[in-house]
Amino acid sequence: GRLQLIHSNFVHLDKALPNQQFDVVFSDLGVSSPQLDDAERGFSFYHDGPLDMRMDQSQGLTAADIVNEWSANELADLFFQLGEVRRPQKVVARILEAREEKPFERTRELSILIERAEGWRKKGHHPATKYFLALRLKVNRELDVIEEALPVFMNALNHEGRLIVLTFHSLEDRIVKWGMKNRTELGRLVNKKVIPPTREEQLKNPRSRSAKLRVFERLKEEQ
């Protein structure tokens, strides 16, 4: 009876558990490794699967919807803003050309196209990495949800309660950093600098390399 599981997006914390305050709220923004490793979920550019990328497959648009239906400008903006791809125009042009003949349905169809258009510039870093990241973030509204959820979390804290947020890439961390810094009327950042994983942890778990931890503490009393 000490554990309650709720199938919901964490932005709905106040609706799922109304009128409840917490000593600690821990938010892990990382994608579930079992989902990433399951080719049928559509996140992998190495293993073939449906071009889906929805965390919750009961709702929302898919990555295939975006790739097949969005305009050249919309795709270029997406890859530039969320994927931080400096010049995505070549890949976008190839996507538009290829989808005229056949809509994209599988992950490898897209990743192979990106491989051919971009080429392997960095050993061990697949050229489709940033493109797939941008699609995943958009499909699941990940950055929007973080921005909406932060004030929900902070308001749900008891006095001196702590919000602990674990991020895995720069766009997430930027939102969390400034979201916490700009709420001085409510609380403070516990650590001035972000907390990275130790070298030992990175060796044990390579996926922790990009992780960053930030902690926010609510004031003792309202000011």
Coordinates of N, CA and C in Angstrom, one line a residue:
G1 N 0.8 -1.2 0.0 CA 0.0 0.0 0.0 C 0.8 1.3 0.0
R2 N 2.1 1.1 -0.1 CA 3.0 2.3 0.0 C 3.3 2.9 -1.4
L3 N 3.0 2.1 -2.4 CA 3.3 2.5 -3.8 C 2.0 2.6 -4.6
Q4 N 1.8 3.7 -5.3 CA 0.7 3.9 -6.1 C 1.2 4.3 -7.5
L5 N 0.8 3.4 -8.5 CA 1.2 3.6 -9.9 C 0.1 4.3 -10.6
I6 N 0.4 5.3 -11.4 CA -0.6 6.1 -12.2 C -0.2 6.2 -13.6
H7 N -1.0 5.7 -14.5 CA -0.7 5.8 -16.0 C -1.1 7.2 -16.5
S8 N -0.2 8.1 -16.5 CA -0.5 9.5 -16.9 C 0.8 10.2 -17.2
N9 N 0.6 11.3 -17.9 CA 1.8 12.2 -18.1 C 2.0 13.0 -16.8
F10 N 3.3 13.2 -16.4 CA 3.5 13.8 -15.1 C 3.1 15.3 -15.1
V11 N 2.8 15.9 -16.2 CA 2.2 17.3 -16.2 C 0.9 17.3 -15.5
H12 N 0.2 16.1 -15.4 CA -1.1 16.0 -14.8 C -1.0 15.6 -13.3
L13 N 0.1 15.9 -12.7 CA 0.3 15.5 -11.2 C -0.8 16.0 -10.4
D14 N -1.1 17.3 -10.6 CA -2.1 18.0 -9.7 C -3.5 17.4 -9.9
K15 N -3.8 16.9 -11.1 CA -5.1 16.3 -11.4 C -5.2 14.8 -10.9
A16 N -4.0 14.1 -11.1 CA -4.0 12.7 -10.7 C -4.0 12.6 -9.1
L17 N -3.3 13.5 -8.4 CA -3.3 13.5 -7.0 C -3.7 14.9 -6.4
P18 N -4.9 15.2 -6.6 CA -5.4 16.6 -6.2 C -5.2 16.8 -4.7
N19 N -4.9 18.1 -4.4 CA -4.8 18.6 -3.0 C -3.7 17.9 -2.2
Q20 N -2.7 17.3 -2.8 CA -1.6 16.6 -2.1 C -0.4 17.4 -2.2
Q21 N 0.4 17.5 -1.1 CA 1.7 18.2 -1.1 C 2.8 17.1 -0.8
F22 N 4.0 17.4 -1.3 CA 5.0 16.4 -1.2 C 6.3 16.9 -0.6
D23 N 7.0 16.1 0.1 CA 8.4 16.5 0.6 C 9.4 16.4 -0.5
V24 N 9.2 15.4 -1.4 CA 10.1 15.2 -2.5 C 9.3 14.9 -3.8
V25 N 9.7 15.6 -4.9 CA 9.2 15.2 -6.2 C 10.5 14.9 -7.0
F26 N 10.6 13.7 -7.5 CA 11.7 13.3 -8.4 C 11.2 13.1 -9.8
S27 N 11.7 13.8 -10.8 CA 11.3 13.7 -12.2 C 12.5 13.2 -13.0
D28 N 12.4 12.0 -13.5 CA 13.5 11.5 -14.4 C 13.0 11.7 -15.9
L29 N 13.6 12.6 -16.6 CA 13.1 13.0 -17.9 C 13.7 12.1 -19.0
G30 N 14.5 11.1 -18.6 CA 15.1 10.2 -19.6 C 14.0 9.2 -20.2
V31 N 14.3 8.8 -21.4 CA 13.4 7.8 -22.1 C 13.7 6.5 -21.5
S32 N 12.7 5.6 -21.4 CA 12.9 4.3 -20.8 C 13.8 3.5 -21.8
S33 N 14.8 2.9 -21.2 CA 15.8 2.1 -22.0 C 15.1 0.9 -22.7
P34 N 14.2 0.2 -22.0 CA 13.5 -0.9 -22.7 C 12.7 -0.4 -23.9
Q35 N 12.1 0.8 -23.8 CA 11.4 1.3 -25.0 C 12.4 1.6 -26.1
L36 N 13.5 2.2 -25.8 CA 14.5 2.5 -26.8 C 15.1 1.3 -27.5
D37 N 15.2 0.2 -26.7 CA 15.8 -1.0 -27.2 C 14.8 -1.9 -27.9
D38 N 13.6 -1.6 -27.9 CA 12.5 -2.4 -28.6 C 12.3 -1.8 -29.9
A39 N 12.8 -2.4 -31.0 CA 12.7 -1.9 -32.3 C 11.3 -1.6 -32.7
E40 N 10.3 -2.3 -32.2 CA 8.9 -2.2 -32.6 C 8.3 -0.9 -32.1
R41 N 9.0 -0.2 -31.1 CA 8.5 1.1 -30.6 C 8.9 2.3 -31.6
G42 N 9.8 2.0 -32.5 CA 10.1 3.0 -33.5 C 11.1 4.1 -33.1
F43 N 11.9 3.9 -32.1 CA 12.9 4.9 -31.7 C 14.3 4.6 -32.3
S44 N 14.5 3.4 -32.8 CA 15.9 3.0 -33.2 C 16.2 3.3 -34.6
F45 N 17.4 3.9 -34.9 CA 17.8 4.1 -36.3 C 18.7 3.0 -36.7
Y46 N 19.1 2.1 -35.8 CA 19.9 0.9 -36.1 C 19.0 -0.3 -36.5
H47 N 17.9 -0.5 -35.8 CA 17.1 -1.7 -35.9 C 15.7 -1.2 -36.6
D48 N 15.3 -2.0 -37.5 CA 14.1 -1.7 -38.3 C 12.8 -1.8 -37.4
G49 N 11.9 -0.9 -37.5 CA 10.6 -1.0 -36.8 C 9.7 0.1 -37.4
P50 N 8.4 0.1 -37.0 CA 7.5 1.1 -37.5 C 8.0 2.5 -37.0
L51 N 7.8 3.5 -37.9 CA 8.2 4.9 -37.6 C 7.2 5.5 -36.7
D52 N 7.2 5.2 -35.4 CA 6.2 5.6 -34.5 C 6.7 6.6 -33.5
M53 N 7.5 6.2 -32.5 CA 8.1 7.0 -31.5 C 7.2 7.6 -30.4
R54 N 5.9 7.1 -30.3 CA 5.1 7.6 -29.3 C 5.4 6.8 -28.0
M55 N 5.6 7.6 -26.9 CA 5.7 6.9 -25.6 C 4.4 6.2 -25.2
D56 N 3.3 6.9 -25.4 CA 2.0 6.4 -25.1 C 1.3 6.2 -26.4
Q57 N 1.3 4.9 -26.8 CA 0.8 4.6 -28.2 C -0.7 4.7 -28.3
S58 N -1.4 5.1 -27.3 CA -2.9 5.2 -27.4 C -3.3 6.6 -27.9
Q59 N -2.3 7.5 -28.1 CA -2.7 8.8 -28.5 C -1.6 9.5 -29.2
G60 N -2.0 10.6 -29.9 CA -1.0 11.5 -30.5 C -0.6 11.1 -31.9
L61 N 0.1 12.1 -32.6 CA 0.7 11.8 -33.9 C 1.9 11.0 -33.8
T62 N 2.3 10.4 -34.9 CA 3.5 9.5 -35.0 C 4.6 10.3 -35.7
A63 N 5.8 9.7 -35.6 CA 6.9 10.3 -36.4 C 6.7 10.2 -37.9
A64 N 6.0 9.1 -38.3 CA 5.6 8.9 -39.7 C 4.7 10.0 -40.2
D65 N 3.8 10.5 -39.3 CA 2.9 11.6 -39.7 C 3.7 12.8 -40.0
I66 N 4.6 13.1 -39.2 CA 5.4 14.3 -39.4 C 6.3 14.2 -40.6
V67 N 7.0 13.1 -40.8 CA 7.9 13.0 -41.9 C 7.1 13.0 -43.3
N68 N 5.9 12.4 -43.3 CA 5.2 12.3 -44.5 C 4.3 13.5 -44.8
E69 N 3.9 14.3 -43.8 CA 2.9 15.3 -44.1 C 3.4 16.8 -43.9
W70 N 4.5 17.0 -43.1 CA 4.9 18.3 -42.9 C 5.6 18.9 -44.1
S71 N 5.6 20.2 -44.2 CA 6.2 21.0 -45.3 C 7.7 21.0 -45.2
A72 N 8.4 21.4 -46.2 CA 9.9 21.5 -46.1 C 10.3 22.5 -45.0
N73 N 9.7 23.6 -45.0 CA 10.0 24.6 -43.9 C 9.8 24.1 -42.5
E74 N 8.7 23.4 -42.3 CA 8.3 22.9 -41.0 C 9.3 21.8 -40.6
L75 N 9.7 20.9 -41.5 CA 10.7 19.9 -41.2 C 12.1 20.5 -40.9
A76 N 12.5 21.5 -41.7 CA 13.8 22.1 -41.5 C 13.8 22.8 -40.1
D77 N 12.7 23.5 -39.8 CA 12.7 24.2 -38.5 C 12.7 23.2 -37.3
L78 N 12.0 22.1 -37.5 CA 12.0 21.1 -36.5 C 13.4 20.5 -36.2
F79 N 14.1 20.1 -37.3 CA 15.4 19.5 -37.1 C 16.4 20.6 -36.6
F80 N 16.2 21.8 -37.0 CA 17.2 22.9 -36.5 C 16.9 23.2 -35.1
Q81 N 15.6 23.4 -34.7 CA 15.3 23.8 -33.3 C 15.5 22.7 -32.3
L82 N 14.9 21.6 -32.6 CA 14.9 20.5 -31.6 C 16.0 19.5 -31.7
G83 N 16.5 19.3 -33.0 CA 17.6 18.4 -33.2 C 19.0 19.2 -33.2
E84 N 18.9 20.5 -33.2 CA 20.1 21.3 -33.3 C 21.0 20.9 -34.4
V85 N 20.4 20.6 -35.6 CA 21.1 20.3 -36.8 C 21.3 21.6 -37.5
R86 N 22.5 22.0 -37.8 CA 22.8 23.3 -38.4 C 22.3 23.5 -39.8
R87 N 22.4 22.5 -40.6 CA 22.0 22.6 -42.0 C 21.2 21.4 -42.4
P88 N 19.9 21.3 -42.1 CA 19.1 20.1 -42.3 C 18.5 20.1 -43.7
Q89 N 18.7 21.1 -44.5 CA 18.0 21.3 -45.8 C 18.3 20.1 -46.8
K90 N 19.5 19.6 -46.8 CA 19.8 18.5 -47.7 C 18.9 17.3 -47.4
V91 N 18.9 16.9 -46.1 CA 18.1 15.8 -45.7 C 16.6 16.0 -46.0
V92 N 16.1 17.2 -45.7 CA 14.7 17.6 -45.9 C 14.4 17.4 -47.4
A93 N 15.2 17.9 -48.2 CA 15.0 17.8 -49.7 C 14.9 16.3 -50.1
R94 N 15.8 15.5 -49.5 CA 15.7 14.0 -49.9 C 14.4 13.4 -49.3
I95 N 14.0 13.8 -48.2 CA 12.8 13.3 -47.6 C 11.6 13.6 -48.5
L96 N 11.5 14.8 -48.9 CA 10.4 15.2 -49.8 C 10.4 14.5 -51.1
E97 N 11.6 14.3 -51.6 CA 11.7 13.6 -52.9 C 11.3 12.1 -52.7
A98 N 11.8 11.5 -51.7 CA 11.5 10.1 -51.5 C 10.0 9.8 -51.1
R99 N 9.4 10.7 -50.4 CA 8.0 10.4 -50.0 C 7.0 10.6 -51.1
E100 N 7.5 11.3 -52.2 CA 6.6 11.4 -53.4 C 6.4 10.0 -54.0
E101 N 7.4 9.2 -53.9 CA 7.3 7.8 -54.5 C 6.6 6.9 -53.5
K102 N 6.9 7.0 -52.2 CA 6.4 6.1 -51.2 C 6.5 6.7 -49.9
P103 N 5.4 6.7 -49.1 CA 5.4 7.3 -47.7 C 6.4 6.5 -46.8
F104 N 7.0 7.2 -45.9 CA 7.9 6.5 -45.0 C 7.0 5.8 -43.9
E105 N 7.4 4.5 -43.7 CA 6.7 3.7 -42.8 C 7.6 3.0 -41.7
R106 N 8.9 2.9 -42.1 CA 9.8 2.2 -41.2 C 11.0 3.0 -40.8
T107 N 11.6 2.8 -39.7 CA 12.7 3.6 -39.2 C 13.9 3.5 -40.0
R108 N 14.2 2.3 -40.5 CA 15.4 2.1 -41.3 C 15.3 2.8 -42.7
E109 N 14.1 2.9 -43.2 CA 14.0 3.7 -44.4 C 14.5 5.1 -44.3
L110 N 14.1 5.7 -43.1 CA 14.5 7.1 -42.8 C 16.0 7.2 -42.5
S111 N 16.5 6.3 -41.6 CA 17.9 6.4 -41.2 C 18.8 6.1 -42.3
I112 N 18.5 5.2 -43.2 CA 19.4 5.0 -44.4 C 19.4 6.2 -45.3
L113 N 18.3 6.8 -45.5 CA 18.2 8.1 -46.3 C 19.1 9.1 -45.7
I114 N 19.1 9.3 -44.4 CA 19.9 10.3 -43.7 C 21.4 9.9 -43.8
E115 N 21.7 8.6 -43.6 CA 23.1 8.2 -43.8 C 23.6 8.6 -45.1
R116 N 22.8 8.4 -46.2 CA 23.3 8.6 -47.5 C 23.4 10.1 -47.8
A117 N 22.5 10.9 -47.2 CA 22.5 12.4 -47.4 C 23.6 13.1 -46.6
E118 N 23.8 12.6 -45.4 CA 24.7 13.3 -44.5 C 26.1 12.7 -44.5
G119 N 26.2 11.4 -44.6 CA 27.5 10.7 -44.5 C 27.9 10.6 -43.0
W120 N 28.8 9.7 -42.8 CA 29.3 9.4 -41.4 C 30.4 10.4 -41.1
R121 N 30.1 11.5 -40.4 CA 31.2 12.5 -40.1 C 31.9 12.2 -38.8
K122 N 31.3 11.5 -37.9 CA 32.0 11.3 -36.6 C 31.8 9.8 -36.3
K123 N 32.9 9.1 -36.0 CA 32.9 7.7 -35.7 C 32.1 7.4 -34.5
G124 N 31.2 6.4 -34.6 CA 30.4 6.0 -33.4 C 29.2 6.9 -33.2
H125 N 29.0 7.9 -34.0 CA 27.9 8.8 -33.9 C 27.0 8.8 -35.1
H126 N 25.9 8.1 -35.1 CA 25.1 7.9 -36.3 C 24.5 9.2 -36.8
P127 N 24.6 9.4 -38.1 CA 24.1 10.7 -38.6 C 22.6 11.0 -38.4
A128 N 21.9 9.9 -38.1 CA 20.4 10.1 -37.9 C 20.1 10.5 -36.4
T129 N 21.1 10.5 -35.6 CA 20.8 10.7 -34.1 C 20.0 11.9 -33.8
K130 N 20.5 13.1 -34.3 CA 19.8 14.3 -34.0 C 18.4 14.4 -34.7
Y131 N 18.3 13.9 -35.9 CA 17.0 13.9 -36.6 C 16.0 13.1 -35.8
F132 N 16.4 11.9 -35.3 CA 15.5 11.0 -34.6 C 15.1 11.7 -33.2
L133 N 16.1 12.3 -32.6 CA 15.8 13.0 -31.4 C 14.8 14.1 -31.5
A134 N 14.9 14.9 -32.6 CA 13.9 16.0 -32.9 C 12.5 15.4 -33.1
L135 N 12.4 14.3 -33.8 CA 11.1 13.7 -34.1 C 10.5 13.2 -32.8
R136 N 11.3 12.5 -31.9 CA 10.8 12.0 -30.7 C 10.4 13.1 -29.7
L137 N 11.1 14.2 -29.7 CA 10.7 15.3 -28.8 C 9.4 15.9 -29.2
K138 N 9.2 16.0 -30.5 CA 8.0 16.6 -31.1 C 6.8 15.7 -30.9
V139 N 7.0 14.4 -31.2 CA 5.9 13.5 -31.1 C 5.3 13.4 -29.7
N140 N 6.2 13.5 -28.7 CA 5.8 13.4 -27.3 C 5.7 14.7 -26.6
R141 N 5.8 15.8 -27.3 CA 5.7 17.1 -26.7 C 6.6 17.3 -25.5
E142 N 7.8 16.7 -25.5 CA 8.6 16.5 -24.3 C 9.0 17.9 -23.7
L143 N 9.5 18.8 -24.5 CA 9.9 20.1 -24.0 C 8.7 20.9 -23.5
D144 N 7.6 20.9 -24.2 CA 6.4 21.6 -23.8 C 6.0 21.1 -22.4
V145 N 6.0 19.8 -22.3 CA 5.5 19.2 -21.0 C 6.4 19.6 -19.9
I146 N 7.7 19.6 -20.1 CA 8.7 20.0 -19.0 C 8.3 21.4 -18.6
E147 N 8.2 22.3 -19.5 CA 7.9 23.7 -19.2 C 6.6 23.8 -18.4
E148 N 5.6 23.1 -18.8 CA 4.3 23.1 -18.1 C 4.3 22.4 -16.8
A149 N 5.1 21.4 -16.6 CA 5.2 20.6 -15.4 C 5.9 21.2 -14.3
L150 N 7.0 22.0 -14.6 CA 7.8 22.6 -13.5 C 7.0 23.4 -12.5
P151 N 6.2 24.3 -12.9 CA 5.4 25.0 -11.9 C 4.5 24.1 -11.1
V152 N 3.9 23.1 -11.8 CA 3.0 22.2 -11.1 C 3.8 21.4 -10.0
F153 N 5.0 21.0 -10.3 CA 5.9 20.3 -9.3 C 6.2 21.2 -8.1
M154 N 6.6 22.5 -8.5 CA 7.0 23.4 -7.4 C 5.9 23.7 -6.5
N155 N 4.7 23.9 -7.0 CA 3.5 24.3 -6.2 C 3.1 23.1 -5.4
A156 N 3.4 21.9 -5.8 CA 3.0 20.7 -5.0 C 4.0 20.4 -3.9
L157 N 5.0 21.2 -3.7 CA 6.0 20.9 -2.6 C 5.6 21.5 -1.3
N158 N 5.8 20.7 -0.2 CA 5.7 21.3 1.1 C 6.8 22.3 1.3
H159 N 6.7 23.1 2.3 CA 7.8 24.1 2.7 C 9.0 23.2 3.0
E160 N 10.1 23.7 2.4 CA 11.4 23.0 2.5 C 11.4 21.6 1.7
G161 N 10.4 21.4 1.0 CA 10.3 20.2 0.1 C 11.3 20.4 -1.1
R162 N 11.7 19.3 -1.7 CA 12.7 19.4 -2.8 C 12.2 18.8 -4.1
L163 N 12.4 19.5 -5.2 CA 12.2 19.0 -6.5 C 13.5 18.6 -7.1
I164 N 13.6 17.3 -7.5 CA 14.8 16.8 -8.1 C 14.5 16.4 -9.6
V165 N 15.3 17.0 -10.5 CA 15.0 16.8 -11.9 C 16.3 16.3 -12.6
L166 N 16.1 15.1 -13.3 CA 17.2 14.5 -14.0 C 17.0 14.7 -15.5
T167 N 17.9 15.4 -16.2 CA 17.7 15.7 -17.7 C 18.8 14.9 -18.4
F168 N 18.6 14.8 -19.8 CA 19.5 14.0 -20.6 C 20.0 14.7 -21.8
H169 N 19.6 16.0 -22.1 CA 20.2 16.7 -23.1 C 20.0 18.2 -22.9
S170 N 20.8 19.0 -23.6 CA 20.9 20.5 -23.3 C 19.6 21.2 -23.4
L171 N 18.7 20.9 -24.3 CA 17.4 21.6 -24.4 C 16.6 21.4 -23.1
E172 N 16.5 20.2 -22.7 CA 15.8 19.9 -21.4 C 16.4 20.6 -20.2
D173 N 17.7 20.5 -20.1 CA 18.4 21.1 -19.0 C 18.3 22.6 -19.0
R174 N 18.3 23.3 -20.1 CA 18.1 24.7 -20.2 C 16.8 25.2 -19.6
I175 N 15.7 24.4 -20.0 CA 14.4 24.7 -19.5 C 14.3 24.6 -18.0
V176 N 14.9 23.5 -17.5 CA 14.9 23.2 -16.0 C 15.7 24.2 -15.3
K177 N 16.9 24.5 -15.8 CA 17.7 25.5 -15.1 C 17.1 26.9 -15.0
W178 N 16.5 27.4 -16.0 CA 15.9 28.7 -15.9 C 14.5 28.7 -15.3
G179 N 13.9 27.6 -15.4 CA 12.6 27.4 -14.7 C 12.7 27.5 -13.2
M180 N 13.9 26.9 -12.7 CA 14.1 26.9 -11.3 C 14.7 28.3 -10.8
K181 N 15.6 28.8 -11.7 CA 16.2 30.1 -11.3 C 15.2 31.2 -11.2
N182 N 14.2 31.2 -12.1 CA 13.3 32.3 -12.2 C 12.1 32.2 -11.1
R183 N 12.2 31.3 -10.2 CA 11.2 31.1 -9.2 C 11.7 31.5 -7.8
T184 N 12.4 32.5 -7.7 CA 13.0 32.9 -6.4 C 12.0 33.3 -5.3
E185 N 10.8 33.7 -5.8 CA 9.7 34.0 -4.8 C 9.2 32.7 -4.1
L186 N 9.5 31.5 -4.8 CA 9.0 30.3 -4.3 C 10.1 29.4 -3.6
G187 N 11.3 29.5 -4.1 CA 12.3 28.7 -3.5 C 13.7 29.0 -4.2
R188 N 14.6 28.1 -4.1 CA 16.0 28.3 -4.5 C 16.6 27.1 -5.1
L189 N 17.6 27.3 -5.9 CA 18.5 26.1 -6.4 C 19.4 25.7 -5.2
V190 N 19.4 24.4 -4.9 CA 20.2 23.9 -3.9 C 21.7 23.9 -4.3
N191 N 22.0 23.5 -5.5 CA 23.4 23.5 -6.0 C 23.5 24.6 -7.1
K192 N 24.5 25.4 -7.0 CA 24.6 26.5 -8.0 C 25.0 25.9 -9.4
K193 N 25.8 24.8 -9.3 CA 26.2 24.1 -10.5 C 25.5 22.8 -10.7
V194 N 25.3 22.4 -11.9 CA 24.6 21.2 -12.2 C 25.4 20.0 -11.7
I195 N 24.7 18.9 -11.3 CA 25.4 17.7 -10.8 C 25.5 16.7 -11.9
P196 N 26.7 16.4 -12.4 CA 26.9 15.4 -13.4 C 27.2 14.0 -12.8
P197 N 27.1 12.9 -13.6 CA 27.4 11.6 -13.1 C 28.9 11.5 -12.9
T198 N 29.3 10.6 -11.9 CA 30.7 10.4 -11.7 C 31.3 9.6 -12.8
R199 N 32.6 9.6 -12.9 CA 33.2 8.8 -13.9 C 32.9 7.3 -13.7
E200 N 32.9 6.8 -12.5 CA 32.6 5.4 -12.2 C 31.2 5.1 -12.7
E201 N 30.2 6.0 -12.4 CA 28.8 5.7 -12.9 C 28.8 5.7 -14.4
Q202 N 29.5 6.5 -15.1 CA 29.5 6.6 -16.5 C 30.0 5.3 -17.1
L203 N 31.1 4.7 -16.5 CA 31.6 3.4 -16.9 C 30.7 2.3 -16.7
K204 N 29.9 2.3 -15.6 CA 28.9 1.3 -15.4 C 27.7 1.4 -16.3
N205 N 27.3 2.6 -16.5 CA 26.1 2.9 -17.3 C 26.4 4.0 -18.4
P206 N 26.9 3.6 -19.6 CA 27.2 4.6 -20.6 C 26.1 5.6 -20.9
R207 N 24.8 5.2 -20.7 CA 23.7 6.1 -21.1 C 23.6 7.2 -20.0
S208 N 24.3 7.2 -19.0 CA 24.3 8.2 -18.0 C 25.2 9.4 -18.3
R209 N 26.0 9.2 -19.4 CA 27.0 10.3 -19.7 C 26.4 11.7 -19.9
S210 N 25.3 11.8 -20.5 CA 24.7 13.1 -20.7 C 23.8 13.6 -19.6
A211 N 23.6 12.8 -18.5 CA 22.7 13.1 -17.5 C 23.2 14.3 -16.7
K212 N 22.2 15.1 -16.3 CA 22.4 16.3 -15.4 C 21.3 16.4 -14.4
L213 N 21.7 16.6 -13.1 CA 20.8 16.7 -12.0 C 20.7 18.1 -11.4
R214 N 19.5 18.6 -11.2 CA 19.3 19.9 -10.6 C 18.3 19.7 -9.5
V215 N 18.5 20.5 -8.4 CA 17.6 20.4 -7.2 C 17.1 21.7 -6.8
F216 N 15.8 21.8 -6.6 CA 15.1 23.1 -6.2 C 14.5 22.8 -4.8
E217 N 14.7 23.8 -3.9 CA 14.1 23.6 -2.6 C 13.1 24.8 -2.3
R218 N 11.9 24.4 -1.9 CA 10.9 25.4 -1.6 C 11.2 26.2 -0.3
L219 N 10.8 27.4 -0.2 CA 11.2 28.2 1.0 C 10.5 27.7 2.2
K220 N 11.1 28.0 3.4 CA 10.5 27.6 4.7 C 9.1 28.1 4.9
E221 N 8.9 29.3 4.4 CA 7.6 29.9 4.5 C 7.4 30.9 3.4
E222 N 6.2 31.1 3.0 CA 5.9 32.0 1.9 C 6.4 33.4 2.2
Q223 N 7.0 34.1 1.2 CA 7.4 35.5 1.4 C 6.7 36.4 0.5

